[in-house]
Amino acid sequence: MKITDHWLSGKNIAGQNVKKVETPNFYKPPFNTVSGLPDATIIHYTAMTSFDAAVKVLTTKYPGGGNASAHLVIGKNGEVTQLAPFNHRTWHAGESYYNGRMGYNSLSVGIEIDNVGWLKKFGDVYSRKRLKSEGFTLPEDKVYQGRHENPKVPYEYWEEYTDDQVDVVFEICGLLREQYGMIEFLGHDEIAKDRKQDPGPAFPMDELRSEMLKDRSGEIQEGIVNTNLLNIRSGAGTQYEKVAQPLNQNAQVSILEEREGWYKVKTEVEGWVSKKYITATK
Ligand SMILES: [Zn+2]
């Protein structure tokens, strides 16, 4: 796949061409960034049981309002449908905030993955009350078991993403990063913590971020400590415990991951440090 004039083209993993179904639900350029183009990518699940139904909802203007859209929808076999060019702002993020910025519709590209989201257990199948009455259930091998990073989210079961979906999302994020110099790759559940659970624990969000933080040659970014004695902690925040003695000024580190103003770094030990005390050296 490749990006030309803000549209994706080419073939997915299964050899199918990227499809175009234009949505009326968008705002014109520019984005609220220095370049006027998106500098972030937000990952979602559709919370629906069918790819076609999701595309339909995201490309329809309902008279009652509450309309939504996104740039891309990714199907179970890795099929890709683009609904709006990447220089147009779509309506996927809603009220949103992360790391001092707000309003992610005007900052980001939105990728919707065909996936129903959270589930409950009914005997030996998984569904939700209403969906089950409509005949939708999933067997155990299509279900991921695990809690959401947000402890307030009560659900324990989630639809698994397919390998093709994950591979295609990683490939597209790489293209977007290359084309637009994306600086953030986030889940909807990270920019709208109180409202949203998608893409949830079944999606490898941390892996995607680490992968995208590598530079173009595939090397991990390097940095040096620019303050005297920098605390290194077990998580991205001052509430996490220190994992080792503080790092000394000018200590060299490899930057593995970024989250909310913190870097996960590696020296003799691995841990999280406040991003502002690291100068990237490449
Ligand atoms: Zn979402």
Coordinates of C-alpha atoms and ligand atoms in Angstrom, one line a residue:
M1 CA 0.0 0.0 0.0
K2 CA 1.0 3.6 -0.4
I3 CA -0.4 7.1 0.2
T4 CA -0.9 9.5 -2.7
D5 CA -2.8 12.8 -2.4
H6 CA -4.0 11.8 1.1
W7 CA -5.6 8.5 -0.2
L8 CA -4.3 5.0 0.4
S9 CA -4.0 2.7 -2.5
G10 CA -2.7 -0.7 -3.3
K11 CA -3.4 -4.2 -2.0
N12 CA -3.8 -5.6 1.4
I13 CA -2.3 -8.8 2.7
A14 CA -5.0 -10.9 1.0
G15 CA -4.4 -9.1 -2.4
Q16 CA -7.5 -7.0 -2.2
N17 CA -7.4 -3.4 -3.3
V18 CA -8.1 -0.6 -0.9
K19 CA -11.7 0.5 -1.3
K20 CA -13.1 4.0 -1.3
V21 CA -16.6 4.8 0.2
E22 CA -16.8 8.6 0.7
T23 CA -18.4 9.9 3.9
P24 CA -20.3 13.2 4.1
N25 CA -19.3 13.4 7.8
F26 CA -16.1 15.5 7.8
Y27 CA -14.7 19.0 8.2
K28 CA -12.5 20.5 5.6
P29 CA -8.8 21.2 6.3
P30 CA -6.8 22.4 8.0
F31 CA -6.0 20.4 11.2
N32 CA -5.2 22.2 14.3
T33 CA -1.4 21.5 13.9
V34 CA 1.6 23.5 12.7
S35 CA 1.5 21.8 9.3
G36 CA -2.3 21.9 9.0
L37 CA -2.1 18.1 8.5
P38 CA -2.7 15.3 11.1
D39 CA 0.1 14.5 13.5
A40 CA -1.5 11.8 15.5
T41 CA -3.3 8.5 14.8
I42 CA -6.1 7.1 17.0
I43 CA -7.1 3.4 17.0
H44 CA -10.7 2.4 17.6
Y45 CA -13.0 -0.7 17.5
T46 CA -16.3 -0.3 15.7
A47 CA -18.3 -1.9 18.5
M48 CA -20.4 -3.5 15.8
T49 CA -20.8 -7.1 14.6
S50 CA -20.4 -6.4 10.8
F51 CA -17.9 -4.5 8.7
D52 CA -20.5 -3.5 6.1
A53 CA -22.8 -2.2 8.8
A54 CA -20.0 -0.1 10.3
V55 CA -19.0 1.4 6.9
K56 CA -22.7 2.2 6.4
V57 CA -23.0 4.0 9.8
L58 CA -19.8 6.0 9.3
T59 CA -20.8 7.1 5.8
T60 CA -24.4 8.2 6.5
K61 CA -25.6 11.6 7.6
Y62 CA -28.6 10.9 9.9
P63 CA -31.1 13.8 10.3
G64 CA -31.2 13.4 14.1
G65 CA -27.5 14.2 14.4
G66 CA -25.0 12.2 16.4
N67 CA -23.1 11.4 13.2
A68 CA -19.8 9.7 13.2
S69 CA -17.0 8.9 10.7
A70 CA -13.3 7.9 10.5
H71 CA -10.7 7.8 7.9
L72 CA -10.3 4.0 7.6
V73 CA -12.2 0.8 8.5
I74 CA -10.2 -2.4 8.7
G75 CA -12.0 -5.7 8.2
K76 CA -11.3 -9.1 9.7
N77 CA -9.3 -10.3 6.6
G78 CA -7.3 -7.1 6.5
E79 CA -9.6 -5.4 4.0
V80 CA -9.3 -1.6 4.0
T81 CA -11.9 0.9 3.2
Q82 CA -11.1 4.6 3.2
L83 CA -13.9 7.1 3.9
A84 CA -12.2 10.4 3.7
P85 CA -8.8 11.8 2.6
F86 CA -6.2 12.2 5.4
N87 CA -6.2 16.0 5.0
H88 CA -9.9 16.1 6.0
R89 CA -11.0 16.0 9.6
T90 CA -13.3 13.1 10.4
W91 CA -15.6 12.6 13.5
H92 CA -14.1 9.8 15.5
A93 CA -12.6 11.2 18.6
G94 CA -15.3 13.3 20.2
E95 CA -14.4 15.2 23.4
S96 CA -10.8 14.2 23.9
Y97 CA -7.6 15.2 25.8
Y98 CA -4.1 13.8 26.0
N99 CA -0.8 15.2 27.3
G100 CA -1.9 18.9 27.1
R101 CA -3.7 18.8 23.8
M102 CA -7.4 18.5 23.2
G103 CA -9.9 18.0 20.3
Y104 CA -8.3 15.0 18.5
N105 CA -10.7 15.2 15.5
S106 CA -8.6 18.2 14.5
L107 CA -5.3 16.5 15.3
S108 CA -5.5 12.9 14.1
V109 CA -6.3 10.2 11.6
G110 CA -9.0 7.8 12.9
I111 CA -8.7 4.0 12.2
E112 CA -11.7 1.9 13.0
I113 CA -11.1 -1.9 13.3
D114 CA -14.1 -4.2 12.8
N115 CA -14.4 -5.7 16.3
V116 CA -17.4 -5.8 18.6
G117 CA -15.4 -5.0 21.8
W118 CA -16.3 -6.1 25.3
L119 CA -18.2 -9.3 25.8
K120 CA -19.8 -11.3 28.6
K121 CA -19.8 -15.0 29.1
F122 CA -23.0 -17.0 28.5
G123 CA -22.3 -20.7 29.1
D124 CA -19.5 -21.6 26.7
V125 CA -20.1 -18.7 24.3
Y126 CA -19.5 -14.9 24.5
S127 CA -21.8 -12.1 23.5
R128 CA -23.8 -9.3 25.0
K129 CA -27.4 -9.5 26.1
R130 CA -28.9 -7.6 23.1
L131 CA -26.5 -9.1 20.6
K132 CA -27.2 -12.6 21.8
S133 CA -30.9 -12.0 21.3
E134 CA -30.0 -11.1 17.7
G135 CA -28.1 -14.4 17.3
F136 CA -24.5 -13.1 17.7
T137 CA -22.1 -15.2 19.8
L138 CA -18.4 -15.9 19.7
P139 CA -16.6 -19.1 20.7
E140 CA -13.8 -19.0 23.2
D141 CA -11.0 -19.1 20.7
K142 CA -12.1 -15.7 19.3
V143 CA -12.1 -14.1 22.7
Y144 CA -9.3 -12.3 24.6
Q145 CA -9.5 -12.5 28.4
G146 CA -8.0 -9.7 30.3
R147 CA -8.8 -6.5 32.2
H148 CA -8.7 -3.0 30.7
E149 CA -5.8 -0.7 31.7
N150 CA -8.4 1.6 33.1
P151 CA -9.4 -0.2 36.4
K152 CA -12.9 1.4 36.2
V153 CA -13.8 -0.7 33.1
P154 CA -15.5 -3.8 34.5
Y155 CA -15.3 -6.1 31.4
E156 CA -13.1 -9.2 31.3
Y157 CA -13.7 -10.5 27.8
W158 CA -13.1 -8.9 24.5
E159 CA -13.2 -10.0 20.9
E160 CA -9.8 -10.9 19.6
Y161 CA -8.4 -8.9 16.7
T162 CA -7.3 -11.0 13.8
D163 CA -3.6 -11.2 12.9
D164 CA -4.4 -9.7 9.5
Q165 CA -6.1 -6.7 11.1
V166 CA -3.1 -6.1 13.4
D167 CA -0.6 -6.5 10.6
V168 CA -2.6 -4.1 8.3
V169 CA -2.9 -1.5 11.1
F170 CA 0.8 -1.6 11.8
E171 CA 1.6 -1.3 8.0
I172 CA -0.8 1.7 7.6
C173 CA 0.6 3.4 10.8
G174 CA 4.0 3.1 9.3
L175 CA 2.9 4.7 6.1
L176 CA 1.1 7.5 8.0
R177 CA 4.2 8.1 10.1
E178 CA 6.3 8.4 7.0
Q179 CA 3.9 10.7 5.2
Y180 CA 2.8 13.0 8.0
G181 CA 5.5 12.6 10.6
M182 CA 3.0 11.3 13.1
I183 CA 4.2 12.0 16.7
E184 CA 1.4 10.1 18.6
F185 CA -0.3 6.7 18.2
L186 CA -3.0 6.4 20.8
G187 CA -6.1 4.4 21.6
H188 CA -9.5 6.1 21.8
D189 CA -9.5 4.9 25.5
E190 CA -6.3 7.0 26.1
I191 CA -7.7 10.3 24.8
A192 CA -11.3 9.9 26.2
K193 CA -10.5 7.9 29.3
D194 CA -13.9 8.4 31.1
R195 CA -16.0 7.6 28.1
K196 CA -14.3 5.0 25.9
Q197 CA -12.9 1.5 26.2
D198 CA -11.7 1.0 22.6
P199 CA -9.5 -0.5 21.3
G200 CA -9.1 -2.1 24.7
P201 CA -6.7 -4.7 26.0
A202 CA -6.9 -7.1 23.0
F203 CA -5.1 -4.6 20.8
P204 CA -1.3 -4.4 21.1
M205 CA -1.2 -0.6 21.5
D206 CA 2.2 -0.6 23.4
E207 CA 3.8 -2.7 20.7
L208 CA 2.5 -0.4 18.0
R209 CA 3.9 2.6 19.8
S210 CA 7.3 1.1 20.3
E211 CA 7.4 0.0 16.7
M212 CA 6.5 3.5 15.5
L213 CA 9.1 5.2 17.7
K214 CA 11.9 3.4 16.0
D215 CA 13.5 5.6 13.4
R216 CA 13.3 5.0 9.7
S217 CA 16.4 2.8 9.6
G218 CA 14.7 0.5 12.1
E219 CA 17.0 1.6 14.9
I220 CA 15.7 2.5 18.3
Q221 CA 16.2 6.2 19.2
E222 CA 19.0 7.1 21.5
G223 CA 19.1 10.0 24.0
I224 CA 21.1 11.5 26.9
V225 CA 20.0 12.6 30.3
N226 CA 20.0 16.4 30.5
T227 CA 19.6 16.9 34.3
N228 CA 21.5 16.0 37.4
L229 CA 20.1 12.7 38.9
L230 CA 16.9 11.6 37.0
N231 CA 14.5 9.2 38.7
I232 CA 13.7 6.0 36.8
R233 CA 10.4 4.4 37.7
S234 CA 8.4 1.3 37.0
G235 CA 5.6 3.2 35.2
A236 CA 4.8 6.4 33.4
G237 CA 4.1 8.7 36.4
T238 CA 5.6 9.9 39.7
Q239 CA 3.2 7.5 41.6
Y240 CA 5.3 4.5 40.4
E241 CA 8.2 3.3 42.5
K242 CA 11.8 3.9 41.5
V243 CA 13.4 0.8 40.0
A244 CA 17.1 1.8 40.5
Q245 CA 19.4 4.6 41.6
P246 CA 18.8 7.9 39.7
L247 CA 20.5 8.3 36.3
N248 CA 23.4 10.7 36.1
Q249 CA 23.6 13.7 33.8
N250 CA 24.8 12.7 30.3
A251 CA 24.0 9.1 30.8
Q252 CA 23.1 7.4 27.5
V253 CA 19.7 5.7 27.1
S254 CA 17.8 3.9 24.4
I255 CA 14.2 5.2 24.1
L256 CA 11.8 2.3 23.8
E257 CA 8.4 3.9 24.2
E258 CA 6.6 7.1 24.9
R259 CA 3.5 7.7 26.9
E260 CA 1.9 10.9 28.4
G261 CA 5.2 12.9 28.7
W262 CA 7.3 9.9 29.8
Y263 CA 9.8 7.7 28.0
K264 CA 10.5 4.1 28.7
V265 CA 14.3 3.9 28.5
K266 CA 16.9 1.2 28.7
T267 CA 20.4 1.7 30.2
E268 CA 21.7 -1.0 32.6
V269 CA 18.1 -1.2 33.7
E270 CA 14.8 -0.5 32.1
G271 CA 12.2 2.0 33.4
W272 CA 10.3 5.2 32.8
V273 CA 11.7 8.7 33.0
S274 CA 10.1 12.1 32.5
K275 CA 10.5 12.9 28.8
K276 CA 11.7 16.5 29.3
Y277 CA 14.9 15.3 30.9
I278 CA 16.0 13.3 27.9
T279 CA 17.5 14.9 24.8
A280 CA 17.1 12.7 21.8
T281 CA 20.4 12.2 20.0
K282 CA 19.3 9.6 17.4
Ligands
ZN1 ZN -13.6 4.9 19.3

